[in-house]
PDB file of C-alpha atoms in Angstrom:
ATOM      1  CA  MET A1181       6.651  40.941  18.456  1.00 81.00           C
ATOM      2  CA  THR A1182       9.546  41.107  16.034  1.00 70.00           C
ATOM      3  CA  CYS A1183       9.015  39.158  12.821  1.00 76.00           C
ATOM      4  CA  VAL A1184      12.054  36.960  12.338  1.00 71.00           C
ATOM      5  CA  ALA A1185      12.786  36.047   8.736  1.00 72.00           C
ATOM      6  CA  ARG A1186      12.899  32.418   7.654  1.00 72.00           C
ATOM      7  CA  GLY A1187      16.234  31.756   6.015  1.00 75.00           C
ATOM      8  CA  ALA A1188      15.870  28.070   5.195  1.00 72.00           C
ATOM      9  CA  ASN A1189      12.949  28.192   2.792  1.00 69.00           C
ATOM     10  CA  HIS A1190      14.262  26.466  -0.287  1.00 71.00           C
ATOM     11  CA  GLY A1191      11.006  24.890  -1.507  1.00 77.00           C
ATOM     12  CA  PRO A1192      10.346  21.283  -2.506  1.00 81.00           C
ATOM     13  CA  ALA A1193      13.270  19.025  -3.317  1.00 81.00           C
ATOM     14  CA  PRO A1194      13.462  18.603  -7.102  1.00 83.00           C
ATOM     15  CA  ILE A1195      12.532  15.171  -8.442  1.00 83.00           C
ATOM     16  CA  PRO A1196      13.946  13.661 -11.640  1.00 81.00           C
ATOM     17  CA  GLN A1197      11.238  13.083 -14.202  1.00 76.00           C
ATOM     18  CA  GLU A1198      11.431  12.851 -17.968  1.00 73.00           C
ATOM     19  CA  GLY A1199      14.970  14.191 -18.089  1.00 74.00           C
ATOM     20  CA  LEU A1200      14.129  17.262 -15.969  1.00 79.00           C
ATOM     21  CA  TRP A1201      14.534  18.280 -12.339  1.00 82.00           C
ATOM     22  CA  THR A1202      11.003  19.271 -11.370  1.00 84.00           C
ATOM     23  CA  LYS A1203       9.983  21.106  -8.214  1.00 85.00           C
ATOM     24  CA  ALA A1204       6.509  19.635  -7.798  1.00 85.00           C
ATOM     25  CA  ARG A1205       3.988  21.967  -6.184  1.00 87.00           C
ATOM     26  CA  MET A1206       0.790  20.888  -7.949  1.00 91.00           C
ATOM     27  CA  ILE A1207      -0.511  17.535  -9.131  1.00 90.00           C
ATOM     28  CA  GLN A1208      -0.175  18.678 -12.760  1.00 91.00           C
ATOM     29  CA  ASP A1209       3.591  19.028 -12.230  1.00 88.00           C
ATOM     30  CA  ILE A1210       3.895  15.236 -11.997  1.00 87.00           C
ATOM     31  CA  SER A1211       4.530  12.901 -14.938  1.00 88.00           C
ATOM     32  CA  GLY A1212       5.948   9.408 -15.032  1.00 87.00           C
ATOM     33  CA  PHE A1213       5.515   5.728 -15.817  1.00 89.00           C
ATOM     34  CA  THR A1214       5.737   3.114 -13.084  1.00 90.00           C
ATOM     35  CA  HIS A1215       4.305  -0.080 -11.640  1.00 91.00           C
ATOM     36  CA  GLY A1216       3.969  -1.658  -8.221  1.00 92.00           C
ATOM     37  CA  VAL A1217       2.096  -4.183  -6.120  1.00 95.00           C
ATOM     38  CA  GLY A1218      -0.787  -3.953  -3.640  1.00 95.00           C
ATOM     39  CA  TRP A1219      -2.422  -6.601  -1.455  1.00 94.00           C
ATOM     40  CA  CYS A1220      -5.781  -7.138   0.182  1.00 91.00           C
ATOM     41  CA  ALA A1221      -6.358  -7.002   3.963  1.00 88.00           C
ATOM     42  CA  PRO A1222      -6.422 -10.795   4.484  1.00 87.00           C
ATOM     43  CA  GLN A1223      -3.390 -11.015   2.142  1.00 88.00           C
ATOM     44  CA  GLN A1224      -5.096 -13.626  -0.003  1.00 88.00           C
ATOM     45  CA  GLY A1225      -4.590 -11.777  -3.253  1.00 92.00           C
ATOM     46  CA  ALA A1226      -2.403  -9.173  -4.920  1.00 95.00           C
ATOM     47  CA  CYS A1227      -2.593  -6.622  -7.722  1.00 95.00           C
ATOM     48  CA  LYS A1228       0.227  -5.395  -9.917  1.00 94.00           C
ATOM     49  CA  LEU A1229      -0.777  -1.952 -11.180  1.00 95.00           C
ATOM     50  CA  THR A1230       0.992  -0.096 -13.994  1.00 93.00           C
ATOM     51  CA  LEU A1231       0.292   3.601 -14.617  1.00 93.00           C
ATOM     52  CA  GLY A1232       1.399   6.043 -17.285  1.00 91.00           C
ATOM     53  CA  VAL A1233       0.890   9.617 -16.035  1.00 91.00           C
ATOM     54  CA  LYS A1234       1.203  12.865 -18.008  1.00 89.00           C
ATOM     55  CA  GLU A1235       0.836  16.227 -16.237  1.00 90.00           C
ATOM     56  CA  GLY A1236      -0.892  14.597 -13.288  1.00 92.00           C
ATOM     57  CA  VAL A1237      -3.480  12.701 -15.347  1.00 94.00           C
ATOM     58  CA  ILE A1238      -3.464   8.912 -15.748  1.00 94.00           C
ATOM     59  CA  GLN A1239      -3.201   8.194 -19.467  1.00 93.00           C
ATOM     60  CA  GLU A1240      -2.902   4.403 -19.306  1.00 93.00           C
ATOM     61  CA  ALA A1241      -3.482   1.712 -16.720  1.00 94.00           C
ATOM     62  CA  LEU A1242      -2.619  -1.978 -16.702  1.00 94.00           C
ATOM     63  CA  ILE A1243      -4.267  -4.005 -13.926  1.00 95.00           C
ATOM     64  CA  GLU A1244      -3.035  -7.545 -13.243  1.00 94.00           C
ATOM     65  CA  THR A1245      -4.414  -9.584 -10.345  1.00 95.00           C
ATOM     66  CA  ILE A1246      -3.839 -12.930  -8.703  1.00 93.00           C
ATOM     67  CA  GLY A1247      -6.004 -14.291  -5.904  1.00 89.00           C
ATOM     68  CA  CYS A1248      -9.767 -14.530  -5.564  1.00 87.00           C
ATOM     69  CA  SER A1249     -12.124 -14.674  -8.540  1.00 86.00           C
ATOM     70  CA  GLY A1250     -13.755 -11.373  -7.567  1.00 88.00           C
ATOM     71  CA  MET A1251     -10.484  -9.540  -8.173  1.00 91.00           C
ATOM     72  CA  THR A1252     -10.760 -10.106 -11.912  1.00 92.00           C
ATOM     73  CA  HIS A1253     -14.105  -8.315 -12.060  1.00 94.00           C
ATOM     74  CA  SER A1254     -12.766  -5.549  -9.848  1.00 94.00           C
ATOM     75  CA  ALA A1255      -9.852  -5.178 -12.261  1.00 94.00           C
ATOM     76  CA  ALA A1256     -12.335  -4.763 -15.113  1.00 94.00           C
ATOM     77  CA  MET A1257     -14.059  -1.934 -13.240  1.00 94.00           C
ATOM     78  CA  ALA A1258     -10.744  -0.325 -12.284  1.00 95.00           C
ATOM     79  CA  ALA A1259      -9.731  -0.324 -15.966  1.00 93.00           C
ATOM     80  CA  GLU A1260     -12.819   1.755 -16.710  1.00 94.00           C
ATOM     81  CA  ILE A1261     -12.321   4.037 -13.706  1.00 95.00           C
ATOM     82  CA  LEU A1262      -8.623   4.962 -13.760  1.00 95.00           C
ATOM     83  CA  ALA A1263      -7.825   6.439 -17.170  1.00 93.00           C
ATOM     84  CA  GLY A1264      -8.535  10.173 -17.285  1.00 94.00           C
ATOM     85  CA  LYS A1265      -8.385  10.748 -13.533  1.00 96.00           C
ATOM     86  CA  THR A1266      -5.656  12.740 -11.826  1.00 96.00           C
ATOM     87  CA  ILE A1267      -3.477  10.672  -9.529  1.00 95.00           C
ATOM     88  CA  LEU A1268      -5.054  12.484  -6.554  1.00 95.00           C
ATOM     89  CA  GLU A1269      -8.558  11.617  -7.759  1.00 95.00           C
ATOM     90  CA  ALA A1270      -7.521   8.007  -8.319  1.00 95.00           C
ATOM     91  CA  LEU A1271      -6.003   7.808  -4.833  1.00 95.00           C
ATOM     92  CA  ASN A1272      -9.357   8.880  -3.376  1.00 95.00           C
ATOM     93  CA  THR A1273     -11.515   6.691  -5.616  1.00 94.00           C
ATOM     94  CA  ASP A1274     -12.842   3.285  -4.561  1.00 92.00           C
ATOM     95  CA  LEU A1275     -11.252   0.900  -7.056  1.00 92.00           C
ATOM     96  CA  VAL A1276     -13.523  -1.875  -5.739  1.00 90.00           C
ATOM     97  CA  CYS A1277     -10.810  -4.372  -4.744  1.00 92.00           C
ATOM     98  CA  ASP A1278      -8.735  -3.760  -1.630  1.00 94.00           C
ATOM     99  CA  ALA A1279      -5.591  -4.982  -3.378  1.00 95.00           C
ATOM    100  CA  ILE A1280      -6.093  -2.555  -6.292  1.00 96.00           C
ATOM    101  CA  ASN A1281      -6.710   0.313  -3.857  1.00 95.00           C
ATOM    102  CA  THR A1282      -3.495  -0.552  -2.018  1.00 96.00           C
ATOM    103  CA  ALA A1283      -1.572  -0.739  -5.299  1.00 96.00           C
ATOM    104  CA  MET A1284      -2.876   2.734  -6.217  1.00 96.00           C
ATOM    105  CA  ARG A1285      -1.709   4.067  -2.860  1.00 96.00           C
ATOM    106  CA  GLU A1286       1.767   2.608  -3.284  1.00 95.00           C
ATOM    107  CA  LEU A1287       2.054   3.924  -6.850  1.00 95.00           C
ATOM    108  CA  PHE A1288       0.903   7.369  -5.761  1.00 95.00           C
ATOM    109  CA  LEU A1289       3.829   7.457  -3.348  1.00 93.00           C
ATOM    110  CA  GLN A1290       6.255   6.329  -6.051  1.00 91.00           C
ATOM    111  CA  ILE A1291       4.992   8.922  -8.511  1.00 89.00           C
ATOM    112  CA  VAL A1292       4.905  11.958  -6.213  1.00 89.00           C
ATOM    113  CA  TYR A1293       8.334  11.142  -4.779  1.00 87.00           C
ATOM    114  CA  GLY A1294       9.768  10.875  -8.300  1.00 81.00           C
ATOM    115  CA  ARG A1295      10.652   7.197  -8.023  1.00 82.00           C
ATOM    116  CA  THR A1296       9.138   6.240 -11.372  1.00 82.00           C
ATOM    117  CA  GLN A1297      10.619   3.885 -13.945  1.00 79.00           C
ATOM    118  CA  SER A1298      10.804   6.766 -16.440  1.00 77.00           C
ATOM    119  CA  ALA A1299      12.528   9.237 -14.098  1.00 71.00           C
ATOM    120  CA  PHE A1300      15.450   9.889 -16.443  1.00 71.00           C
ATOM    121  CA  SER A1301      13.703   9.341 -19.799  1.00 70.00           C
ATOM    122  CA  GLU A1302      13.590  12.435 -21.985  1.00 64.00           C
ATOM    123  CA  GLY A1303       9.929  13.010 -22.817  1.00 61.00           C
ATOM    124  CA  GLY A1304       8.889  10.035 -20.687  1.00 64.00           C
ATOM    125  CA  LEU A1305       7.795   6.646 -21.946  1.00 73.00           C
ATOM    126  CA  PRO A1306       5.323   6.632 -24.856  1.00 76.00           C
ATOM    127  CA  LEU A1307       1.708   5.694 -24.324  1.00 80.00           C
ATOM    128  CA  GLY A1308       1.388   1.932 -24.668  1.00 78.00           C
ATOM    129  CA  ALA A1309       4.513   1.089 -22.693  1.00 78.00           C
ATOM    130  CA  GLY A1310       2.386  -0.792 -20.184  1.00 77.00           C
ATOM    131  CA  LEU A1311       0.841  -2.979 -22.854  1.00 80.00           C
ATOM    132  CA  GLU A1312       4.276  -3.879 -24.190  1.00 79.00           C
ATOM    133  CA  ASP A1313       5.046  -5.499 -20.826  1.00 77.00           C
ATOM    134  CA  LEU A1314       2.545  -8.219 -21.713  1.00 79.00           C
ATOM    135  CA  GLY A1315       4.474  -9.300 -24.808  1.00 75.00           C
ATOM    136  CA  LYS A1316       3.063 -10.244 -28.187  1.00 76.00           C
ATOM    137  CA  GLY A1317       0.580 -12.720 -26.715  1.00 78.00           C
ATOM    138  CA  LEU A1318      -0.932  -9.923 -24.568  1.00 82.00           C
ATOM    139  CA  ARG A1319      -0.998 -12.109 -21.460  1.00 84.00           C
ATOM    140  CA  SER A1320       0.329 -11.483 -17.978  1.00 87.00           C
ATOM    141  CA  MET A1321       3.421 -13.429 -16.970  1.00 85.00           C
ATOM    142  CA  THR A1322       2.315 -16.018 -14.455  1.00 86.00           C
ATOM    143  CA  ALA A1323       4.321 -18.483 -12.407  1.00 91.00           C
ATOM    144  CA  THR A1324       2.363 -21.431 -11.015  1.00 93.00           C
ATOM    145  CA  MET A1325       4.341 -24.102  -9.191  1.00 94.00           C
ATOM    146  CA  TYR A1326       3.228 -26.862  -6.857  1.00 94.00           C
ATOM    147  CA  SER A1327       5.201 -29.177  -4.622  1.00 95.00           C
ATOM    148  CA  THR A1328       4.635 -31.880  -2.014  1.00 93.00           C
ATOM    149  CA  ILE A1329       7.048 -33.951   0.076  1.00 92.00           C
ATOM    150  CA  GLU A1330       5.705 -37.157  -1.425  1.00 91.00           C
ATOM    151  CA  LYS A1331       5.571 -36.188  -5.109  1.00 92.00           C
ATOM    152  CA  GLY A1332       8.069 -33.312  -5.362  1.00 93.00           C
ATOM    153  CA  PRO A1333       7.784 -30.183  -7.537  1.00 95.00           C
ATOM    154  CA  ARG A1334       5.503 -29.601 -10.501  1.00 95.00           C
ATOM    155  CA  TYR A1335       6.064 -26.764 -12.983  1.00 95.00           C
ATOM    156  CA  LEU A1336       2.612 -25.726 -14.202  1.00 96.00           C
ATOM    157  CA  GLU A1337       3.111 -22.324 -15.840  1.00 95.00           C
ATOM    158  CA  LEU A1338       6.064 -19.986 -16.345  1.00 93.00           C
ATOM    159  CA  THR A1339       6.752 -16.861 -18.357  1.00 89.00           C
ATOM    160  CA  GLU A1340       7.243 -18.996 -21.495  1.00 90.00           C
ATOM    161  CA  GLY A1341       3.747 -20.397 -21.107  1.00 92.00           C
ATOM    162  CA  TYR A1342       1.673 -23.365 -19.989  1.00 95.00           C
ATOM    163  CA  VAL A1343       3.929 -26.323 -19.146  1.00 97.00           C
ATOM    164  CA  LEU A1344       2.988 -29.441 -21.116  1.00 97.00           C
ATOM    165  CA  LYS A1345       5.771 -31.812 -20.081  1.00 96.00           C
ATOM    166  CA  MET A1346       8.678 -31.904 -17.645  1.00 95.00           C
ATOM    167  CA  GLY A1347      11.956 -33.562 -18.608  1.00 95.00           C
ATOM    168  CA  LEU A1348      13.743 -35.586 -15.922  1.00 94.00           C
ATOM    169  CA  ASP A1349      17.284 -37.001 -15.808  1.00 94.00           C
ATOM    170  CA  GLU A1350      18.410 -40.364 -14.406  1.00 93.00           C
ATOM    171  CA  LYS A1351      18.041 -38.981 -10.860  1.00 93.00           C
ATOM    172  CA  ASP A1352      14.472 -37.814 -11.611  1.00 93.00           C
ATOM    173  CA  GLU A1353      15.612 -34.198 -11.334  1.00 94.00           C
ATOM    174  CA  ILE A1354      14.067 -31.588 -13.654  1.00 95.00           C
ATOM    175  CA  ILE A1355      16.374 -30.599 -16.513  1.00 95.00           C
ATOM    176  CA  GLY A1356      13.907 -28.908 -18.875  1.00 95.00           C
ATOM    177  CA  TYR A1357      10.313 -28.584 -19.942  1.00 96.00           C
ATOM    178  CA  GLU A1358       8.045 -28.278 -22.956  1.00 97.00           C
ATOM    179  CA  PHE A1359       5.627 -25.356 -22.963  1.00 97.00           C
ATOM    180  CA  LEU A1360       2.717 -23.902 -24.907  1.00 96.00           C
ATOM    181  CA  ARG A1361       2.441 -20.158 -25.630  1.00 94.00           C
ATOM    182  CA  LEU A1362      -1.298 -19.701 -25.183  1.00 92.00           C
ATOM    183  CA  GLY A1363      -1.564 -16.113 -26.434  1.00 91.00           C
ATOM    184  CA  PRO A1364       0.184 -16.728 -29.790  1.00 92.00           C
ATOM    185  CA  MET A1365      -1.774 -19.985 -30.249  1.00 95.00           C
ATOM    186  CA  ILE A1366      -5.102 -18.206 -29.851  1.00 94.00           C
ATOM    187  CA  ASP A1367      -3.918 -15.486 -32.258  1.00 93.00           C
ATOM    188  CA  LEU A1368      -3.120 -18.130 -34.889  1.00 95.00           C
ATOM    189  CA  ILE A1369      -6.506 -19.802 -34.445  1.00 96.00           C
ATOM    190  CA  LYS A1370      -8.224 -16.416 -34.838  1.00 95.00           C
ATOM    191  CA  GLN A1371      -6.314 -15.973 -38.100  1.00 95.00           C
ATOM    192  CA  GLY A1372      -7.826 -19.225 -39.425  1.00 97.00           C
ATOM    193  CA  VAL A1373      -4.954 -21.626 -38.708  1.00 97.00           C
ATOM    194  CA  ASP A1374      -6.088 -25.148 -37.791  1.00 97.00           C
ATOM    195  CA  ALA A1375      -6.091 -25.623 -34.019  1.00 96.00           C
ATOM    196  CA  ASN A1376      -3.707 -28.606 -34.111  1.00 97.00           C
ATOM    197  CA  GLU A1377      -1.284 -26.713 -36.343  1.00 97.00           C
ATOM    198  CA  ALA A1378      -1.536 -23.635 -34.132  1.00 96.00           C
ATOM    199  CA  PHE A1379      -0.792 -25.859 -31.139  1.00 97.00           C
ATOM    200  CA  ARG A1380       2.290 -27.289 -32.842  1.00 97.00           C
ATOM    201  CA  ARG A1381       3.605 -23.878 -33.906  1.00 96.00           C
ATOM    202  CA  SER A1382       3.136 -22.429 -30.425  1.00 96.00           C
ATOM    203  CA  THR A1383       5.022 -25.187 -28.606  1.00 97.00           C
ATOM    204  CA  GLY A1384       8.607 -24.727 -27.443  1.00 96.00           C
ATOM    205  CA  GLN A1385      11.235 -26.214 -25.139  1.00 96.00           C
ATOM    206  CA  TYR A1386      13.475 -24.891 -22.385  1.00 95.00           C
ATOM    207  CA  GLY A1387      16.617 -26.316 -20.847  1.00 94.00           C
ATOM    208  CA  ARG A1388      17.960 -29.768 -21.730  1.00 94.00           C
ATOM    209  CA  PHE A1389      14.539 -31.207 -22.512  1.00 95.00           C
ATOM    210  CA  ASP A1390      15.868 -33.287 -25.430  1.00 95.00           C
ATOM    211  CA  GLU A1391      18.325 -35.012 -23.075  1.00 95.00           C
ATOM    212  CA  ALA A1392      15.594 -36.159 -20.670  1.00 95.00           C
ATOM    213  CA  VAL A1393      15.658 -39.800 -19.628  1.00 95.00           C
ATOM    214  CA  ARG A1394      11.977 -39.598 -18.750  1.00 94.00           C
ATOM    215  CA  VAL A1395       9.214 -37.146 -19.667  1.00 96.00           C
ATOM    216  CA  ILE A1396       6.146 -36.644 -17.509  1.00 95.00           C
ATOM    217  CA  ASP A1397       2.932 -34.630 -17.608  1.00 96.00           C
ATOM    218  CA  PRO A1398       3.154 -32.481 -14.437  1.00 95.00           C
ATOM    219  CA  ARG A1399      -0.605 -32.565 -13.991  1.00 94.00           C
ATOM    220  CA  GLN A1400      -1.233 -36.273 -14.554  1.00 92.00           C
ATOM    221  CA  GLU A1401       1.890 -38.210 -13.621  1.00 90.00           C
TER     222      GLU A1401
END
């Protein structure tokens, strides 16, 4: 039979990465920095995974989990497993926790489709970009809030830190809070600063806390 030529054979669509338009054919063609979220099958926990990839190989990994206690140990194992693997190897490696495995799958899709955070960065993001996300206290940003019909909302922890006190106005509405930056406090104590002084220096306020008519401990009052 006559061999009919294929006219529309233009190859892979180029993806933007590190200031270039790359036609990715092999895993080593892929570089990028990105992060995303995965969840476990019963949806009782989640993992935020951050990966820095150079020429297809994972150079850095940040694993943050929230959910069951076992996830934290799985995150420890994943931290040992991920760095040095290609993204294809990592996709086909058991990262122990279902949520971490799902996060790896979702990030693989982001990376190979060129949807990384560093898509238009010349030379990509430097190694250590993931760690910088944690801030100087090297702690994950955590939001922990609780509320009931009878007692209303309680701010327990926000990005600023552990909430010590909530400030209320004359209507008992929240107008500010006092917080403790746990990471910096521990750093000061490690440097030899007295614990009480470290506590004082690591305390801050947000909102109109000084204008509060009443101040309460969200955990006790």
